[in-house]
PDB file of C-alpha atoms in Angstrom:
ATOM      1  CA  MET I   1      20.527 -14.588  19.812  1.00 87.00           C
ATOM      2  CA  HIS I   2      21.800 -10.933  19.850  1.00 93.00           C
ATOM      3  CA  THR I   3      22.326  -9.174  23.111  1.00 96.00           C
ATOM      4  CA  LYS I   4      20.085  -5.737  23.425  1.00 94.00           C
ATOM      5  CA  GLU I   5      23.716  -4.028  23.000  1.00 94.00           C
ATOM      6  CA  GLU I   6      24.199  -6.181  19.383  1.00 96.00           C
ATOM      7  CA  LYS I   7      20.802  -5.218  18.477  1.00 94.00           C
ATOM      8  CA  LEU I   8      21.532  -1.616  18.968  1.00 95.00           C
ATOM      9  CA  SER I   9      24.980  -1.722  17.284  1.00 97.00           C
ATOM     10  CA  ALA I  10      23.173  -3.527  14.284  1.00 96.00           C
ATOM     11  CA  LEU I  11      20.465  -1.008  13.753  1.00 96.00           C
ATOM     12  CA  GLY I  12      22.976   1.462  14.264  1.00 96.00           C
ATOM     13  CA  ARG I  13      24.728   0.088  11.491  1.00 97.00           C
ATOM     14  CA  LEU I  14      21.779   0.184   9.253  1.00 97.00           C
ATOM     15  CA  LEU I  15      21.466   4.078   9.880  1.00 97.00           C
ATOM     16  CA  ASP I  16      24.960   4.797   8.899  1.00 97.00           C
ATOM     17  CA  ILE I  17      24.560   2.759   5.802  1.00 97.00           C
ATOM     18  CA  MET I  18      21.197   4.654   5.095  1.00 97.00           C
ATOM     19  CA  ASP I  19      22.894   8.062   5.630  1.00 97.00           C
ATOM     20  CA  GLU I  20      25.576   7.195   2.937  1.00 97.00           C
ATOM     21  CA  LEU I  21      23.390   6.063   0.440  1.00 96.00           C
ATOM     22  CA  ARG I  22      21.219   8.932   0.410  1.00 96.00           C
ATOM     23  CA  GLU I  23      24.659  11.088   0.202  1.00 95.00           C
ATOM     24  CA  LYS I  24      26.485   8.990  -2.335  1.00 96.00           C
ATOM     25  CA  CYS I  25      23.751   6.941  -4.583  1.00 96.00           C
ATOM     26  CA  PRO I  26      22.241   9.013  -7.043  1.00 95.00           C
ATOM     27  CA  TRP I  27      18.955   6.435  -7.237  1.00 95.00           C
ATOM     28  CA  ASP I  28      18.532   6.503  -3.293  1.00 96.00           C
ATOM     29  CA  ARG I  29      19.042  10.436  -3.317  1.00 95.00           C
ATOM     30  CA  GLU I  30      16.087  10.701  -5.833  1.00 95.00           C
ATOM     31  CA  GLN I  31      13.556   9.094  -4.239  1.00 95.00           C
ATOM     32  CA  THR I  32      10.685  10.325  -2.075  1.00 95.00           C
ATOM     33  CA  MET I  33       8.095   8.880   0.092  1.00 95.00           C
ATOM     34  CA  LEU I  34       5.591   8.370  -2.877  1.00 93.00           C
ATOM     35  CA  SER I  35       8.088   6.906  -4.911  1.00 94.00           C
ATOM     36  CA  LEU I  36       8.986   4.016  -2.315  1.00 95.00           C
ATOM     37  CA  ARG I  37       5.018   3.709  -1.760  1.00 91.00           C
ATOM     38  CA  ASN I  38       4.237   0.931  -4.457  1.00 87.00           C
ATOM     39  CA  ALA I  39       7.765  -0.814  -3.470  1.00 92.00           C
ATOM     40  CA  THR I  40       6.465  -0.877  -0.027  1.00 93.00           C
ATOM     41  CA  ILE I  41       3.000  -2.178  -0.665  1.00 89.00           C
ATOM     42  CA  GLU I  42       5.139  -5.071  -2.818  1.00 90.00           C
ATOM     43  CA  GLU I  43       7.267  -5.798   0.165  1.00 94.00           C
ATOM     44  CA  CYS I  44       4.392  -5.957   2.760  1.00 91.00           C
ATOM     45  CA  PHE I  45       2.982  -8.892   0.490  1.00 88.00           C
ATOM     46  CA  GLU I  46       6.127 -10.547   0.098  1.00 93.00           C
ATOM     47  CA  LEU I  47       6.592 -10.930   3.909  1.00 94.00           C
ATOM     48  CA  MET I  48       2.903 -12.072   4.296  1.00 87.00           C
ATOM     49  CA  ASP I  49       3.905 -14.783   1.334  1.00 88.00           C
ATOM     50  CA  ALA I  50       7.019 -15.676   3.813  1.00 91.00           C
ATOM     51  CA  ILE I  51       4.916 -15.893   6.723  1.00 90.00           C
ATOM     52  CA  VAL I  52       2.481 -18.210   5.161  1.00 84.00           C
ATOM     53  CA  ALA I  53       5.789 -20.303   3.724  1.00 86.00           C
ATOM     54  CA  GLY I  54       6.888 -20.523   7.290  1.00 89.00           C
ATOM     55  CA  ASP I  55      10.414 -20.083   6.511  1.00 92.00           C
ATOM     56  CA  PRO I  56      12.384 -18.395   9.221  1.00 95.00           C
ATOM     57  CA  LEU I  57      15.171 -17.595   6.635  1.00 96.00           C
ATOM     58  CA  TYR I  58      12.459 -16.015   3.922  1.00 95.00           C
ATOM     59  CA  ILE I  59      10.931 -14.312   6.929  1.00 96.00           C
ATOM     60  CA  LYS I  60      13.955 -12.778   8.269  1.00 96.00           C
ATOM     61  CA  LYS I  61      15.030 -11.506   4.679  1.00 96.00           C
ATOM     62  CA  GLU I  62      11.602 -10.184   3.913  1.00 96.00           C
ATOM     63  CA  LEU I  63      11.579  -7.884   7.540  1.00 97.00           C
ATOM     64  CA  GLY I  64      14.825  -6.971   6.521  1.00 97.00           C
ATOM     65  CA  ASP I  65      13.489  -5.682   3.284  1.00 96.00           C
ATOM     66  CA  LEU I  66      10.438  -3.875   5.101  1.00 96.00           C
ATOM     67  CA  LEU I  67      12.649  -2.439   7.700  1.00 97.00           C
ATOM     68  CA  LEU I  68      14.771  -0.843   5.137  1.00 97.00           C
ATOM     69  CA  HIS I  69      11.427   0.911   3.832  1.00 97.00           C
ATOM     70  CA  VAL I  70      10.766   2.377   7.354  1.00 97.00           C
ATOM     71  CA  VAL I  71      14.313   3.404   7.887  1.00 97.00           C
ATOM     72  CA  PHE I  72      14.132   5.011   4.235  1.00 97.00           C
ATOM     73  CA  TYR I  73      11.064   6.845   4.695  1.00 97.00           C
ATOM     74  CA  ALA I  74      12.274   8.467   8.107  1.00 97.00           C
ATOM     75  CA  LYS I  75      15.913   9.379   6.290  1.00 97.00           C
ATOM     76  CA  ILE I  76      13.951  11.016   3.861  1.00 97.00           C
ATOM     77  CA  ALA I  77      11.734  12.646   6.422  1.00 97.00           C
ATOM     78  CA  GLN I  78      14.957  13.712   8.480  1.00 97.00           C
ATOM     79  CA  ASP I  79      16.299  15.546   4.930  1.00 96.00           C
ATOM     80  CA  GLU I  80      13.083  17.497   4.764  1.00 96.00           C
ATOM     81  CA  GLY I  81      13.558  18.779   8.370  1.00 96.00           C
ATOM     82  CA  ARG I  82      10.317  16.914   9.535  1.00 97.00           C
ATOM     83  CA  PHE I  83      11.547  14.225  11.974  1.00 97.00           C
ATOM     84  CA  ASP I  84      13.763  11.325  12.308  1.00 96.00           C
ATOM     85  CA  ILE I  85      14.093   7.672  13.174  1.00 96.00           C
ATOM     86  CA  GLY I  86      14.575   8.745  16.840  1.00 96.00           C
ATOM     87  CA  ASP I  87      11.154  10.619  16.810  1.00 97.00           C
ATOM     88  CA  VAL I  88       9.497   7.387  15.087  1.00 96.00           C
ATOM     89  CA  ALA I  89      10.685   5.386  17.726  1.00 95.00           C
ATOM     90  CA  ASN I  90       9.814   7.246  20.401  1.00 96.00           C
ATOM     91  CA  ALA I  91       6.149   7.915  19.179  1.00 93.00           C
ATOM     92  CA  LEU I  92       5.867   4.335  19.011  1.00 94.00           C
ATOM     93  CA  SER I  93       6.903   3.641  22.392  1.00 95.00           C
ATOM     94  CA  ASP I  94       4.668   6.389  23.960  1.00 90.00           C
ATOM     95  CA  LYS I  95       1.780   5.092  21.928  1.00 87.00           C
ATOM     96  CA  LEU I  96       2.548   1.412  23.031  1.00 89.00           C
ATOM     97  CA  VAL I  97       2.608   2.302  26.706  1.00 89.00           C
ATOM     98  CA  TYR I  98      -0.560   4.588  26.703  1.00 84.00           C
ATOM     99  CA  ARG I  99      -2.353   1.598  25.299  1.00 81.00           C
ATOM    100  CA  HIS I 100      -1.372  -0.881  27.410  1.00 84.00           C
ATOM    101  CA  PRO I 101      -2.555   0.558  30.900  1.00 82.00           C
ATOM    102  CA  HIS I 102      -3.066  -2.844  32.002  1.00 78.00           C
ATOM    103  CA  VAL I 103       0.534  -3.488  31.822  1.00 80.00           C
ATOM    104  CA  TYR I 104       2.231   0.296  32.463  1.00 80.00           C
ATOM    105  CA  GLY I 105      -0.830   1.365  34.426  1.00 70.00           C
ATOM    106  CA  GLU I 106      -3.396   0.061  37.084  1.00 69.00           C
ATOM    107  CA  THR I 107      -6.164  -0.719  34.559  1.00 70.00           C
ATOM    108  CA  ALA I 108      -7.320  -4.308  34.615  1.00 67.00           C
ATOM    109  CA  ALA I 109      -7.749  -6.233  31.577  1.00 66.00           C
ATOM    110  CA  GLU I 110      -8.739  -9.962  31.929  1.00 69.00           C
ATOM    111  CA  GLY I 111      -8.153 -11.876  28.471  1.00 63.00           C
ATOM    112  CA  SER I 112      -7.238 -10.334  25.037  1.00 70.00           C
ATOM    113  CA  GLY I 113     -10.927  -9.055  24.297  1.00 70.00           C
ATOM    114  CA  ALA I 114     -10.903  -6.559  26.965  1.00 68.00           C
ATOM    115  CA  VAL I 115      -7.582  -5.622  25.746  1.00 67.00           C
ATOM    116  CA  LEU I 116      -8.573  -5.016  22.328  1.00 67.00           C
ATOM    117  CA  GLN I 117     -11.672  -3.006  23.647  1.00 67.00           C
ATOM    118  CA  ASN I 118      -9.318  -0.958  25.826  1.00 67.00           C
ATOM    119  CA  TRP I 119      -7.316  -0.086  22.680  1.00 62.00           C
ATOM    120  CA  GLU I 120      -9.756   0.983  20.616  1.00 67.00           C
ATOM    121  CA  VAL I 121     -11.113   3.495  23.335  1.00 68.00           C
ATOM    122  CA  LEU I 122      -7.868   4.980  23.808  1.00 65.00           C
ATOM    123  CA  LYS I 123      -7.245   5.285  20.168  1.00 65.00           C
ATOM    124  CA  GLN I 124     -10.147   7.766  20.019  1.00 65.00           C
ATOM    125  CA  ARG I 125      -9.164   9.863  22.966  1.00 67.00           C
ATOM    126  CA  GLU I 126      -5.834  10.297  21.305  1.00 66.00           C
ATOM    127  CA  LYS I 127      -5.272  14.140  20.444  1.00 58.00           C
ATOM    128  CA  ASP I 128      -4.657  12.802  17.017  1.00 61.00           C
ATOM    129  CA  GLY I 129      -6.471   9.611  17.063  1.00 59.00           C
ATOM    130  CA  ASN I 130      -9.327   8.450  14.921  1.00 61.00           C
ATOM    131  CA  LYS I 131     -12.611  10.272  15.119  1.00 72.00           C
ATOM    132  CA  THR I 132     -14.750   7.494  14.577  1.00 81.00           C
ATOM    133  CA  LEU I 133     -14.402   3.768  15.439  1.00 83.00           C
ATOM    134  CA  LEU I 134     -13.866   2.760  11.715  1.00 89.00           C
ATOM    135  CA  SER I 135     -11.728   5.708  10.491  1.00 84.00           C
ATOM    136  CA  GLY I 136      -8.514   4.364  11.252  1.00 81.00           C
ATOM    137  CA  VAL I 137      -9.309   1.480   8.583  1.00 88.00           C
ATOM    138  CA  PRO I 138      -7.199   2.085   5.486  1.00 87.00           C
ATOM    139  CA  ARG I 139      -9.141   2.752   2.268  1.00 86.00           C
ATOM    140  CA  GLY I 140      -6.217   0.745   0.178  1.00 82.00           C
ATOM    141  CA  MET I 141      -6.304  -2.076   2.161  1.00 85.00           C
ATOM    142  CA  PRO I 142      -7.515  -5.026   0.024  1.00 88.00           C
ATOM    143  CA  ALA I 143     -11.151  -5.994   0.666  1.00 92.00           C
ATOM    144  CA  LEU I 144     -11.125  -9.418   2.297  1.00 92.00           C
ATOM    145  CA  PRO I 145      -8.714  -8.500   5.042  1.00 90.00           C
ATOM    146  CA  LYS I 146     -10.612  -5.089   5.050  1.00 93.00           C
ATOM    147  CA  ALA I 147     -13.702  -6.534   5.720  1.00 95.00           C
ATOM    148  CA  CYS I 148     -12.252  -8.580   8.430  1.00 93.00           C
ATOM    149  CA  ARG I 149     -10.704  -5.730  10.191  1.00 92.00           C
ATOM    150  CA  ILE I 150     -14.091  -3.521  10.114  1.00 94.00           C
ATOM    151  CA  GLN I 151     -15.791  -6.498  11.957  1.00 94.00           C
ATOM    152  CA  GLN I 152     -13.112  -6.844  14.526  1.00 90.00           C
ATOM    153  CA  LYS I 153     -13.384  -3.053  15.080  1.00 88.00           C
ATOM    154  CA  VAL I 154     -17.234  -2.874  15.559  1.00 92.00           C
ATOM    155  CA  SER I 155     -16.966  -6.124  17.850  1.00 90.00           C
ATOM    156  CA  THR I 156     -15.083  -4.141  20.363  1.00 85.00           C
ATOM    157  CA  VAL I 157     -18.111  -2.095  21.346  1.00 85.00           C
ATOM    158  CA  GLY I 158     -20.448  -5.024  21.272  1.00 88.00           C
ATOM    159  CA  PHE I 159     -21.821  -5.016  17.502  1.00 91.00           C
ATOM    160  CA  ASP I 160     -21.499  -8.558  16.950  1.00 92.00           C
ATOM    161  CA  TRP I 161     -23.614 -11.633  17.248  1.00 91.00           C
ATOM    162  CA  PRO I 162     -24.438 -12.659  20.693  1.00 90.00           C
ATOM    163  CA  GLU I 163     -23.778 -16.307  19.717  1.00 93.00           C
ATOM    164  CA  ARG I 164     -21.541 -17.217  16.788  1.00 93.00           C
ATOM    165  CA  SER I 165     -24.093 -19.776  15.069  1.00 95.00           C
ATOM    166  CA  ALA I 166     -26.296 -17.190  14.199  1.00 94.00           C
ATOM    167  CA  VAL I 167     -24.252 -16.061  11.713  1.00 96.00           C
ATOM    168  CA  TRP I 168     -24.994 -18.713   9.514  1.00 96.00           C
ATOM    169  CA  ALA I 169     -28.588 -17.980   9.370  1.00 95.00           C
ATOM    170  CA  LYS I 170     -27.479 -14.811   7.813  1.00 96.00           C
ATOM    171  CA  VAL I 171     -25.065 -16.389   5.247  1.00 96.00           C
ATOM    172  CA  CYS I 172     -28.197 -18.617   4.282  1.00 96.00           C
ATOM    173  CA  GLU I 173     -30.235 -15.223   3.820  1.00 96.00           C
ATOM    174  CA  GLU I 174     -27.609 -13.610   1.532  1.00 96.00           C
ATOM    175  CA  ILE I 175     -27.195 -16.408  -0.535  1.00 96.00           C
ATOM    176  CA  ASN I 176     -31.062 -16.595  -1.299  1.00 96.00           C
ATOM    177  CA  GLU I 177     -30.949 -12.612  -1.854  1.00 95.00           C
ATOM    178  CA  ILE I 178     -28.291 -13.581  -4.618  1.00 96.00           C
ATOM    179  CA  GLN I 179     -30.803 -15.920  -6.421  1.00 94.00           C
ATOM    180  CA  VAL I 180     -33.694 -13.286  -6.253  1.00 94.00           C
ATOM    181  CA  GLU I 181     -31.202 -10.869  -8.437  1.00 94.00           C
ATOM    182  CA  ILE I 182     -30.067 -13.663 -10.667  1.00 94.00           C
ATOM    183  CA  ASP I 183     -33.803 -14.204 -11.618  1.00 93.00           C
ATOM    184  CA  ARG I 184     -34.337 -10.322 -11.865  1.00 92.00           C
ATOM    185  CA  LYS I 185     -31.200  -9.953 -14.217  1.00 90.00           C
ATOM    186  CA  ASP I 186     -30.262  -7.091 -12.349  1.00 90.00           C
ATOM    187  CA  THR I 187     -26.189  -7.035 -12.446  1.00 92.00           C
ATOM    188  CA  ASP I 188     -25.826  -3.969 -10.240  1.00 94.00           C
ATOM    189  CA  ARG I 189     -27.861  -5.391  -7.299  1.00 95.00           C
ATOM    190  CA  LEU I 190     -25.990  -8.874  -8.060  1.00 95.00           C
ATOM    191  CA  GLU I 191     -22.587  -7.427  -7.456  1.00 96.00           C
ATOM    192  CA  ALA I 192     -23.998  -6.178  -4.067  1.00 96.00           C
ATOM    193  CA  GLU I 193     -25.340  -9.323  -2.782  1.00 96.00           C
ATOM    194  CA  PHE I 194     -22.416 -10.928  -3.578  1.00 97.00           C
ATOM    195  CA  GLY I 195     -20.408  -8.589  -1.587  1.00 96.00           C
ATOM    196  CA  ASP I 196     -23.241  -8.906   1.265  1.00 97.00           C
ATOM    197  CA  LEU I 197     -22.447 -12.876   1.135  1.00 97.00           C
ATOM    198  CA  LEU I 198     -18.757 -12.487   1.228  1.00 97.00           C
ATOM    199  CA  PHE I 199     -19.014  -9.900   4.160  1.00 97.00           C
ATOM    200  CA  SER I 200     -21.301 -12.358   5.923  1.00 97.00           C
ATOM    201  CA  VAL I 201     -18.770 -15.288   5.431  1.00 97.00           C
ATOM    202  CA  VAL I 202     -15.931 -13.331   6.329  1.00 96.00           C
ATOM    203  CA  ASN I 203     -17.967 -12.734   9.652  1.00 96.00           C
ATOM    204  CA  ALA I 204     -18.275 -16.393   9.891  1.00 97.00           C
ATOM    205  CA  ALA I 205     -14.434 -17.240   9.653  1.00 96.00           C
ATOM    206  CA  ARG I 206     -13.729 -14.420  12.258  1.00 94.00           C
ATOM    207  CA  LEU I 207     -16.030 -15.687  14.861  1.00 95.00           C
ATOM    208  CA  TYR I 208     -15.057 -19.435  14.456  1.00 95.00           C
ATOM    209  CA  GLY I 209     -11.656 -17.942  14.832  1.00 93.00           C
ATOM    210  CA  VAL I 210     -10.226 -18.605  11.225  1.00 94.00           C
ATOM    211  CA  ASN I 211      -8.349 -15.941   9.469  1.00 91.00           C
ATOM    212  CA  PRO I 212     -10.687 -15.547   6.327  1.00 93.00           C
ATOM    213  CA  ASP I 213      -7.420 -14.234   4.156  1.00 89.00           C
ATOM    214  CA  LEU I 214      -4.980 -17.199   5.286  1.00 87.00           C
ATOM    215  CA  ALA I 215      -8.045 -19.670   4.696  1.00 92.00           C
ATOM    216  CA  LEU I 216      -8.356 -18.255   1.126  1.00 92.00           C
ATOM    217  CA  GLU I 217      -4.896 -18.274   0.175  1.00 87.00           C
ATOM    218  CA  ARG I 218      -4.441 -21.870   1.579  1.00 88.00           C
ATOM    219  CA  THR I 219      -7.232 -22.876  -1.097  1.00 92.00           C
ATOM    220  CA  ASN I 220      -5.807 -20.730  -3.744  1.00 91.00           C
ATOM    221  CA  ARG I 221      -2.527 -22.537  -3.205  1.00 88.00           C
ATOM    222  CA  ARG I 222      -4.342 -25.980  -3.211  1.00 91.00           C
ATOM    223  CA  PHE I 223      -6.195 -25.036  -6.359  1.00 93.00           C
ATOM    224  CA  MET I 224      -2.949 -23.995  -8.261  1.00 93.00           C
ATOM    225  CA  SER I 225      -0.956 -27.222  -7.241  1.00 93.00           C
ATOM    226  CA  ARG I 226      -4.108 -29.566  -8.213  1.00 94.00           C
ATOM    227  CA  PHE I 227      -4.571 -27.500 -11.644  1.00 93.00           C
ATOM    228  CA  GLY I 228      -0.898 -27.725 -12.238  1.00 93.00           C
ATOM    229  CA  TYR I 229      -0.783 -31.620 -11.770  1.00 92.00           C
ATOM    230  CA  MET I 230      -3.593 -31.907 -14.079  1.00 91.00           C
ATOM    231  CA  GLU I 231      -1.795 -29.984 -16.673  1.00 92.00           C
ATOM    232  CA  LYS I 232       1.302 -32.125 -16.285  1.00 91.00           C
ATOM    233  CA  ARG I 233      -0.713 -35.323 -16.685  1.00 90.00           C
ATOM    234  CA  ALA I 234      -2.518 -33.580 -19.675  1.00 90.00           C
ATOM    235  CA  ALA I 235       0.647 -32.787 -21.266  1.00 91.00           C
ATOM    236  CA  GLU I 236       1.997 -36.604 -20.569  1.00 90.00           C
ATOM    237  CA  GLN I 237      -1.124 -37.567 -22.980  1.00 88.00           C
ATOM    238  CA  ALA I 238      -0.362 -34.835 -25.460  1.00 89.00           C
ATOM    239  CA  ILE I 239      -3.731 -33.811 -24.993  1.00 87.00           C
ATOM    240  CA  PRO I 240      -4.193 -30.064 -25.046  1.00 89.00           C
ATOM    241  CA  LEU I 241      -6.736 -28.984 -21.834  1.00 89.00           C
ATOM    242  CA  GLN I 242      -9.113 -27.244 -24.300  1.00 89.00           C
ATOM    243  CA  GLU I 243      -9.740 -30.677 -25.914  1.00 89.00           C
ATOM    244  CA  LEU I 244     -10.633 -32.526 -22.682  1.00 88.00           C
ATOM    245  CA  THR I 245     -13.980 -33.795 -22.054  1.00 90.00           C
ATOM    246  CA  PRO I 246     -15.984 -32.741 -19.065  1.00 91.00           C
ATOM    247  CA  GLU I 247     -15.223 -36.515 -18.102  1.00 92.00           C
ATOM    248  CA  GLN I 248     -11.807 -36.509 -18.595  1.00 90.00           C
ATOM    249  CA  PHE I 249     -11.479 -33.124 -16.525  1.00 91.00           C
ATOM    250  CA  ASP I 250     -13.324 -34.963 -13.664  1.00 92.00           C
ATOM    251  CA  ALA I 251     -10.879 -37.780 -13.733  1.00 91.00           C
ATOM    252  CA  LEU I 252      -8.042 -35.517 -13.786  1.00 92.00           C
ATOM    253  CA  TRP I 253      -9.297 -33.636 -10.874  1.00 92.00           C
ATOM    254  CA  GLU I 254     -10.026 -36.570  -8.999  1.00 91.00           C
ATOM    255  CA  GLN I 255      -6.309 -37.736  -9.479  1.00 90.00           C
ATOM    256  CA  ALA I 256      -5.036 -34.271  -8.538  1.00 92.00           C
ATOM    257  CA  LYS I 257      -6.948 -34.191  -5.514  1.00 90.00           C
ATOM    258  CA  ARG I 258      -5.513 -37.266  -4.320  1.00 88.00           C
ATOM    259  CA  HIS I 259      -2.312 -36.048  -5.275  1.00 83.00           C
ATOM    260  CA  VAL I 260      -2.273 -33.128  -3.424  1.00 76.00           C
ATOM    261  CA  GLU I 261      -3.795 -34.087  -0.378  1.00 68.00           C
ATOM    262  CA  GLU I 262      -0.619 -36.766  -0.203  1.00 51.00           C
ATOM    263  CA  THR I 263       2.137 -34.198  -0.977  1.00 48.00           C
ATOM    264  CA  VAL I 264       0.893 -30.768   0.102  1.00 47.00           C
TER     265      VAL I 264
END
């Protein structure tokens, strides 16, 4: 591992390279914060893939790609005379110190739950902080992690189930309401009720310590692997998938389940 001095030197080298690219590379010189936005979103998802894969080299690469974007945005702002990477780092350091009074002050915090409660209270006290508890949830955040983040935030002020087992009654209630809308054939209400069901299932996962986004991604990957196995076996028999009977699909699916459970 690198010493602190070596880490600072590596970051300094990156900043020097960014300065040179903005000066000498036509593409880098033309970029704006808006032009980089979609690429930044893509890099975030690639980092999430790397984390799920658990590959240290892959994670290191994607962290580097994301760090490039942080440095790039700061350089653009510097060129516009707004702020630079030093301002970004100092503002972050100030915020971390302010929001951790149990480390840098005299506030007591027993457990991570108390830390999160203090964090949300302090965020709203800041001069440029969120005006309401949920105003800091990004509008463009994907719906599944967004639902989890909303629930995490409101739980810090006590808006939560007193006993986590109580959430299952809510899940069952939402399933029943979906059936009512299916019978009524009201597509708009049906969409709303499916949303309520998904929200309640996300809540249940959170209460039981499961990350719903990771859980769903795990199922996605397992399903894709199993379906790929089915495609391979059907191709070996020269049978197009669309010509398989329901019984053949079931048989291949059972084979795929056994194969994937043993190898994935």
